[in-house]
Amino acid sequence: MGEERLKDKTPPRVVLDTNVIISALLFRGLPSRLIPLWQKGKMTLLVSSQVLKEYLRVLAYPRFELAAQEIKSIIEVELLPFVEAVRVESKIRVIAKDPSDDKFLELAVDGKADFLISHDKHLLGLGVFRGTQILSVAEFLRPDRSILR
């Protein structure tokens, strides 16, 4: 599904696992290269209420030392204006070792995602799930992918 959308110039529909979104928003490095892609409409970032709650929960971890106002600003400025909200109705139980990861598969299915981007071996090990390619950030940002052009 994803490669075809890249060929027809429609922005790919993408789900970002929590580890990727946190890395993108808080740290320099490869995941931060995703930010201009979603902010410039070169990809459609999909979010559900359950996934957004997890993003907020993880941003509040003490190790990140972010005040509530900083978290609110990050979400309201960097993320929410650029996402497509998806109402998730699917109930998927695939990741036995970490069932909390199933919410990303549910979002991918109900949001008709082309890609799910993750660092998580449980998700990456699936390769493709119901038409959604599951890739690392490095795989998604490969120079030969037309999303970067």
JSON list of C-alpha atoms in Angstrom, two decimals:
[
{"chain": "A", "resi": 1, "resn": "MET", "atom": "CA", "xyz": [0.00, 0.00, 0.00]},
{"chain": "A", "resi": 2, "resn": "GLY", "atom": "CA", "xyz": [2.67, 2.54, 1.07]},
{"chain": "A", "resi": 3, "resn": "GLU", "atom": "CA", "xyz": [4.94, 2.35, -1.96]},
{"chain": "A", "resi": 4, "resn": "GLU", "atom": "CA", "xyz": [1.98, 2.81, -4.33]},
{"chain": "A", "resi": 5, "resn": "ARG", "atom": "CA", "xyz": [0.91, 5.96, -2.49]},
{"chain": "A", "resi": 6, "resn": "LEU", "atom": "CA", "xyz": [4.44, 7.33, -2.78]},
{"chain": "A", "resi": 7, "resn": "LYS", "atom": "CA", "xyz": [4.31, 6.78, -6.53]},
{"chain": "A", "resi": 8, "resn": "ASP", "atom": "CA", "xyz": [0.99, 8.61, -6.95]},
{"chain": "A", "resi": 9, "resn": "LYS", "atom": "CA", "xyz": [2.29, 11.60, -4.91]},
{"chain": "A", "resi": 10, "resn": "THR", "atom": "CA", "xyz": [-0.41, 11.30, -2.23]},
{"chain": "A", "resi": 11, "resn": "PRO", "atom": "CA", "xyz": [1.27, 11.86, 1.14]},
{"chain": "A", "resi": 12, "resn": "PRO", "atom": "CA", "xyz": [1.71, 8.54, 2.91]},
{"chain": "A", "resi": 13, "resn": "ARG", "atom": "CA", "xyz": [-0.46, 7.90, 5.96]},
{"chain": "A", "resi": 14, "resn": "VAL", "atom": "CA", "xyz": [1.83, 7.23, 8.91]},
{"chain": "A", "resi": 15, "resn": "VAL", "atom": "CA", "xyz": [1.55, 6.05, 12.51]},
{"chain": "A", "resi": 16, "resn": "LEU", "atom": "CA", "xyz": [4.48, 6.81, 14.83]},
{"chain": "A", "resi": 17, "resn": "ASP", "atom": "CA", "xyz": [5.14, 4.57, 17.80]},
{"chain": "A", "resi": 18, "resn": "THR", "atom": "CA", "xyz": [5.70, 6.44, 21.07]},
{"chain": "A", "resi": 19, "resn": "ASN", "atom": "CA", "xyz": [9.44, 5.81, 21.07]},
{"chain": "A", "resi": 20, "resn": "VAL", "atom": "CA", "xyz": [9.74, 7.47, 17.66]},
{"chain": "A", "resi": 21, "resn": "ILE", "atom": "CA", "xyz": [7.56, 10.51, 18.39]},
{"chain": "A", "resi": 22, "resn": "ILE", "atom": "CA", "xyz": [9.35, 11.18, 21.70]},
{"chain": "A", "resi": 23, "resn": "SER", "atom": "CA", "xyz": [12.75, 10.89, 20.02]},
{"chain": "A", "resi": 24, "resn": "ALA", "atom": "CA", "xyz": [11.60, 13.18, 17.22]},
{"chain": "A", "resi": 25, "resn": "LEU", "atom": "CA", "xyz": [10.16, 15.85, 19.51]},
{"chain": "A", "resi": 26, "resn": "LEU", "atom": "CA", "xyz": [12.80, 15.89, 22.24]},
{"chain": "A", "resi": 27, "resn": "PHE", "atom": "CA", "xyz": [16.11, 14.92, 20.70]},
{"chain": "A", "resi": 28, "resn": "ARG", "atom": "CA", "xyz": [18.19, 15.71, 17.67]},
{"chain": "A", "resi": 29, "resn": "GLY", "atom": "CA", "xyz": [18.92, 12.80, 15.42]},
{"chain": "A", "resi": 30, "resn": "LEU", "atom": "CA", "xyz": [17.29, 10.79, 12.71]},
{"chain": "A", "resi": 31, "resn": "PRO", "atom": "CA", "xyz": [13.72, 10.75, 14.14]},
{"chain": "A", "resi": 32, "resn": "SER", "atom": "CA", "xyz": [13.71, 14.57, 14.27]},
{"chain": "A", "resi": 33, "resn": "ARG", "atom": "CA", "xyz": [13.86, 14.53, 10.45]},
{"chain": "A", "resi": 34, "resn": "LEU", "atom": "CA", "xyz": [10.24, 13.34, 10.54]},
{"chain": "A", "resi": 35, "resn": "ILE", "atom": "CA", "xyz": [8.96, 16.63, 12.01]},
{"chain": "A", "resi": 36, "resn": "PRO", "atom": "CA", "xyz": [9.19, 18.73, 8.82]},
{"chain": "A", "resi": 37, "resn": "LEU", "atom": "CA", "xyz": [7.63, 15.87, 6.88]},
{"chain": "A", "resi": 38, "resn": "TRP", "atom": "CA", "xyz": [4.43, 15.93, 8.93]},
{"chain": "A", "resi": 39, "resn": "GLN", "atom": "CA", "xyz": [4.47, 19.71, 9.36]},
{"chain": "A", "resi": 40, "resn": "LYS", "atom": "CA", "xyz": [4.86, 20.37, 5.63]},
{"chain": "A", "resi": 41, "resn": "GLY", "atom": "CA", "xyz": [2.24, 17.81, 4.61]},
{"chain": "A", "resi": 42, "resn": "LYS", "atom": "CA", "xyz": [4.71, 15.37, 3.05]},
{"chain": "A", "resi": 43, "resn": "MET", "atom": "CA", "xyz": [3.14, 12.69, 5.23]},
{"chain": "A", "resi": 44, "resn": "THR", "atom": "CA", "xyz": [-0.18, 12.45, 7.03]},
{"chain": "A", "resi": 45, "resn": "LEU", "atom": "CA", "xyz": [0.45, 11.74, 10.70]},
{"chain": "A", "resi": 46, "resn": "LEU", "atom": "CA", "xyz": [-2.36, 9.65, 12.20]},
{"chain": "A", "resi": 47, "resn": "VAL", "atom": "CA", "xyz": [-3.27, 9.85, 15.89]},
{"chain": "A", "resi": 48, "resn": "SER", "atom": "CA", "xyz": [-6.01, 8.28, 18.00]},
{"chain": "A", "resi": 49, "resn": "SER", "atom": "CA", "xyz": [-7.10, 9.39, 21.46]},
{"chain": "A", "resi": 50, "resn": "GLN", "atom": "CA", "xyz": [-5.45, 6.33, 22.99]},
{"chain": "A", "resi": 51, "resn": "VAL", "atom": "CA", "xyz": [-2.14, 6.96, 21.22]},
{"chain": "A", "resi": 52, "resn": "LEU", "atom": "CA", "xyz": [-2.21, 10.67, 22.12]},
{"chain": "A", "resi": 53, "resn": "LYS", "atom": "CA", "xyz": [-2.76, 9.75, 25.78]},
{"chain": "A", "resi": 54, "resn": "GLU", "atom": "CA", "xyz": [0.32, 7.55, 25.63]},
{"chain": "A", "resi": 55, "resn": "TYR", "atom": "CA", "xyz": [2.39, 10.31, 24.03]},
{"chain": "A", "resi": 56, "resn": "LEU", "atom": "CA", "xyz": [1.33, 12.66, 26.86]},
{"chain": "A", "resi": 57, "resn": "ARG", "atom": "CA", "xyz": [2.01, 10.05, 29.55]},
{"chain": "A", "resi": 58, "resn": "VAL", "atom": "CA", "xyz": [5.52, 9.39, 28.29]},
{"chain": "A", "resi": 59, "resn": "LEU", "atom": "CA", "xyz": [6.36, 13.08, 27.83]},
{"chain": "A", "resi": 60, "resn": "ALA", "atom": "CA", "xyz": [5.51, 13.49, 31.53]},
{"chain": "A", "resi": 61, "resn": "TYR", "atom": "CA", "xyz": [8.17, 10.98, 32.63]},
{"chain": "A", "resi": 62, "resn": "PRO", "atom": "CA", "xyz": [10.46, 12.62, 35.22]},
{"chain": "A", "resi": 63, "resn": "ARG", "atom": "CA", "xyz": [13.58, 11.79, 33.19]},
{"chain": "A", "resi": 64, "resn": "PHE", "atom": "CA", "xyz": [12.51, 14.28, 30.50]},
{"chain": "A", "resi": 65, "resn": "GLU", "atom": "CA", "xyz": [12.18, 17.08, 33.08]},
{"chain": "A", "resi": 66, "resn": "LEU", "atom": "CA", "xyz": [9.32, 18.77, 31.22]},
{"chain": "A", "resi": 67, "resn": "ALA", "atom": "CA", "xyz": [6.83, 20.98, 33.04]},
{"chain": "A", "resi": 68, "resn": "ALA", "atom": "CA", "xyz": [3.14, 20.50, 32.26]},
{"chain": "A", "resi": 69, "resn": "GLN", "atom": "CA", "xyz": [3.12, 23.76, 30.27]},
{"chain": "A", "resi": 70, "resn": "GLU", "atom": "CA", "xyz": [6.09, 22.59, 28.17]},
{"chain": "A", "resi": 71, "resn": "ILE", "atom": "CA", "xyz": [4.33, 19.32, 27.36]},
{"chain": "A", "resi": 72, "resn": "LYS", "atom": "CA", "xyz": [1.16, 21.20, 26.44]},
{"chain": "A", "resi": 73, "resn": "SER", "atom": "CA", "xyz": [3.14, 23.51, 24.17]},
{"chain": "A", "resi": 74, "resn": "ILE", "atom": "CA", "xyz": [4.97, 20.66, 22.44]},
{"chain": "A", "resi": 75, "resn": "ILE", "atom": "CA", "xyz": [1.70, 18.86, 21.72]},
{"chain": "A", "resi": 76, "resn": "GLU", "atom": "CA", "xyz": [-0.28, 21.97, 20.72]},
{"chain": "A", "resi": 77, "resn": "VAL", "atom": "CA", "xyz": [2.43, 23.56, 18.56]},
{"chain": "A", "resi": 78, "resn": "GLU", "atom": "CA", "xyz": [4.49, 20.71, 17.11]},
{"chain": "A", "resi": 79, "resn": "LEU", "atom": "CA", "xyz": [1.90, 17.96, 16.79]},
{"chain": "A", "resi": 80, "resn": "LEU", "atom": "CA", "xyz": [-1.85, 18.60, 16.94]},
{"chain": "A", "resi": 81, "resn": "PRO", "atom": "CA", "xyz": [-2.12, 21.19, 14.14]},
{"chain": "A", "resi": 82, "resn": "PHE", "atom": "CA", "xyz": [-0.64, 18.65, 11.75]},
{"chain": "A", "resi": 83, "resn": "VAL", "atom": "CA", "xyz": [-2.34, 15.35, 12.59]},
{"chain": "A", "resi": 84, "resn": "GLU", "atom": "CA", "xyz": [-5.37, 13.53, 11.32]},
{"chain": "A", "resi": 85, "resn": "ALA", "atom": "CA", "xyz": [-7.45, 12.25, 14.21]},
{"chain": "A", "resi": 86, "resn": "VAL", "atom": "CA", "xyz": [-8.70, 8.70, 13.73]},
{"chain": "A", "resi": 87, "resn": "ARG", "atom": "CA", "xyz": [-11.52, 7.08, 15.65]},
{"chain": "A", "resi": 88, "resn": "VAL", "atom": "CA", "xyz": [-10.33, 3.58, 16.45]},
{"chain": "A", "resi": 89, "resn": "GLU", "atom": "CA", "xyz": [-12.90, 0.83, 16.64]},
{"chain": "A", "resi": 90, "resn": "SER", "atom": "CA", "xyz": [-10.75, -2.22, 15.89]},
{"chain": "A", "resi": 91, "resn": "LYS", "atom": "CA", "xyz": [-9.69, -4.51, 18.71]},
{"chain": "A", "resi": 92, "resn": "ILE", "atom": "CA", "xyz": [-6.45, -6.20, 17.76]},
{"chain": "A", "resi": 93, "resn": "ARG", "atom": "CA", "xyz": [-4.51, -8.65, 19.92]},
{"chain": "A", "resi": 94, "resn": "VAL", "atom": "CA", "xyz": [-1.27, -9.53, 18.17]},
{"chain": "A", "resi": 95, "resn": "ILE", "atom": "CA", "xyz": [1.68, -8.44, 20.32]},
{"chain": "A", "resi": 96, "resn": "ALA", "atom": "CA", "xyz": [1.62, -10.99, 23.15]},
{"chain": "A", "resi": 97, "resn": "LYS", "atom": "CA", "xyz": [4.91, -9.78, 24.69]},
{"chain": "A", "resi": 98, "resn": "ASP", "atom": "CA", "xyz": [3.69, -6.17, 24.90]},
{"chain": "A", "resi": 99, "resn": "PRO", "atom": "CA", "xyz": [-0.08, -5.87, 24.39]},
{"chain": "A", "resi": 100, "resn": "SER", "atom": "CA", "xyz": [0.13, -2.09, 24.84]},
{"chain": "A", "resi": 101, "resn": "ASP", "atom": "CA", "xyz": [1.66, -1.97, 21.34]},
{"chain": "A", "resi": 102, "resn": "ASP", "atom": "CA", "xyz": [-1.58, -3.28, 19.82]},
{"chain": "A", "resi": 103, "resn": "LYS", "atom": "CA", "xyz": [-3.04, 0.25, 19.93]},
{"chain": "A", "resi": 104, "resn": "PHE", "atom": "CA", "xyz": [-0.61, 1.26, 17.16]},
{"chain": "A", "resi": 105, "resn": "LEU", "atom": "CA", "xyz": [-1.79, -1.62, 14.98]},
{"chain": "A", "resi": 106, "resn": "GLU", "atom": "CA", "xyz": [-5.42, -0.67, 15.67]},
{"chain": "A", "resi": 107, "resn": "LEU", "atom": "CA", "xyz": [-4.69, 2.92, 14.63]},
{"chain": "A", "resi": 108, "resn": "ALA", "atom": "CA", "xyz": [-2.84, 1.73, 11.52]},
{"chain": "A", "resi": 109, "resn": "VAL", "atom": "CA", "xyz": [-5.75, -0.49, 10.47]},
{"chain": "A", "resi": 110, "resn": "ASP", "atom": "CA", "xyz": [-8.57, 1.99, 11.16]},
{"chain": "A", "resi": 111, "resn": "GLY", "atom": "CA", "xyz": [-6.55, 4.93, 9.80]},
{"chain": "A", "resi": 112, "resn": "LYS", "atom": "CA", "xyz": [-5.60, 2.99, 6.67]},
{"chain": "A", "resi": 113, "resn": "ALA", "atom": "CA", "xyz": [-1.93, 3.71, 7.35]},
{"chain": "A", "resi": 114, "resn": "ASP", "atom": "CA", "xyz": [0.69, 3.02, 4.76]},
{"chain": "A", "resi": 115, "resn": "PHE", "atom": "CA", "xyz": [3.46, 2.90, 7.36]},
{"chain": "A", "resi": 116, "resn": "LEU", "atom": "CA", "xyz": [3.93, 2.34, 11.07]},
{"chain": "A", "resi": 117, "resn": "ILE", "atom": "CA", "xyz": [7.33, 3.65, 12.17]},
{"chain": "A", "resi": 118, "resn": "SER", "atom": "CA", "xyz": [8.85, 2.12, 15.30]},
{"chain": "A", "resi": 119, "resn": "HIS", "atom": "CA", "xyz": [12.05, 1.15, 17.11]},
{"chain": "A", "resi": 120, "resn": "ASP", "atom": "CA", "xyz": [10.16, -1.68, 18.82]},
{"chain": "A", "resi": 121, "resn": "LYS", "atom": "CA", "xyz": [11.28, -5.19, 17.84]},
{"chain": "A", "resi": 122, "resn": "HIS", "atom": "CA", "xyz": [7.81, -6.60, 18.60]},
{"chain": "A", "resi": 123, "resn": "LEU", "atom": "CA", "xyz": [6.29, -4.39, 15.93]},
{"chain": "A", "resi": 124, "resn": "LEU", "atom": "CA", "xyz": [9.20, -4.43, 13.48]},
{"chain": "A", "resi": 125, "resn": "GLY", "atom": "CA", "xyz": [9.16, -8.22, 13.55]},
{"chain": "A", "resi": 126, "resn": "LEU", "atom": "CA", "xyz": [5.73, -8.19, 11.91]},
{"chain": "A", "resi": 127, "resn": "GLY", "atom": "CA", "xyz": [7.12, -6.54, 8.76]},
{"chain": "A", "resi": 128, "resn": "VAL", "atom": "CA", "xyz": [3.68, -5.89, 7.29]},
{"chain": "A", "resi": 129, "resn": "PHE", "atom": "CA", "xyz": [0.35, -5.96, 9.11]},
{"chain": "A", "resi": 130, "resn": "ARG", "atom": "CA", "xyz": [-2.91, -5.82, 7.13]},
{"chain": "A", "resi": 131, "resn": "GLY", "atom": "CA", "xyz": [-1.32, -3.75, 4.40]},
{"chain": "A", "resi": 132, "resn": "THR", "atom": "CA", "xyz": [0.69, -1.43, 6.65]},
{"chain": "A", "resi": 133, "resn": "GLN", "atom": "CA", "xyz": [4.47, -1.64, 6.30]},
{"chain": "A", "resi": 134, "resn": "ILE", "atom": "CA", "xyz": [6.22, -1.54, 9.67]},
{"chain": "A", "resi": 135, "resn": "LEU", "atom": "CA", "xyz": [9.61, 0.12, 9.35]},
{"chain": "A", "resi": 136, "resn": "SER", "atom": "CA", "xyz": [12.37, 1.67, 11.42]},
{"chain": "A", "resi": 137, "resn": "VAL", "atom": "CA", "xyz": [12.97, 5.39, 11.06]},
{"chain": "A", "resi": 138, "resn": "ALA", "atom": "CA", "xyz": [16.10, 4.68, 9.00]},
{"chain": "A", "resi": 139, "resn": "GLU", "atom": "CA", "xyz": [14.17, 2.42, 6.61]},
{"chain": "A", "resi": 140, "resn": "PHE", "atom": "CA", "xyz": [11.38, 4.97, 6.21]},
{"chain": "A", "resi": 141, "resn": "LEU", "atom": "CA", "xyz": [13.84, 7.81, 5.54]},
{"chain": "A", "resi": 142, "resn": "ARG", "atom": "CA", "xyz": [15.91, 5.90, 2.99]},
{"chain": "A", "resi": 143, "resn": "PRO", "atom": "CA", "xyz": [17.11, 8.33, 0.32]},
{"chain": "A", "resi": 144, "resn": "ASP", "atom": "CA", "xyz": [15.46, 6.32, -2.47]},
{"chain": "A", "resi": 145, "resn": "ARG", "atom": "CA", "xyz": [11.98, 6.87, -1.00]},
{"chain": "A", "resi": 146, "resn": "SER", "atom": "CA", "xyz": [10.24, 9.66, -2.87]},
{"chain": "A", "resi": 147, "resn": "ILE", "atom": "CA", "xyz": [8.86, 11.15, 0.37]},
{"chain": "A", "resi": 148, "resn": "LEU", "atom": "CA", "xyz": [12.18, 12.93, 0.77]},
{"chain": "A", "resi": 149, "resn": "ARG", "atom": "CA", "xyz": [12.14, 14.52, -2.65]}
]
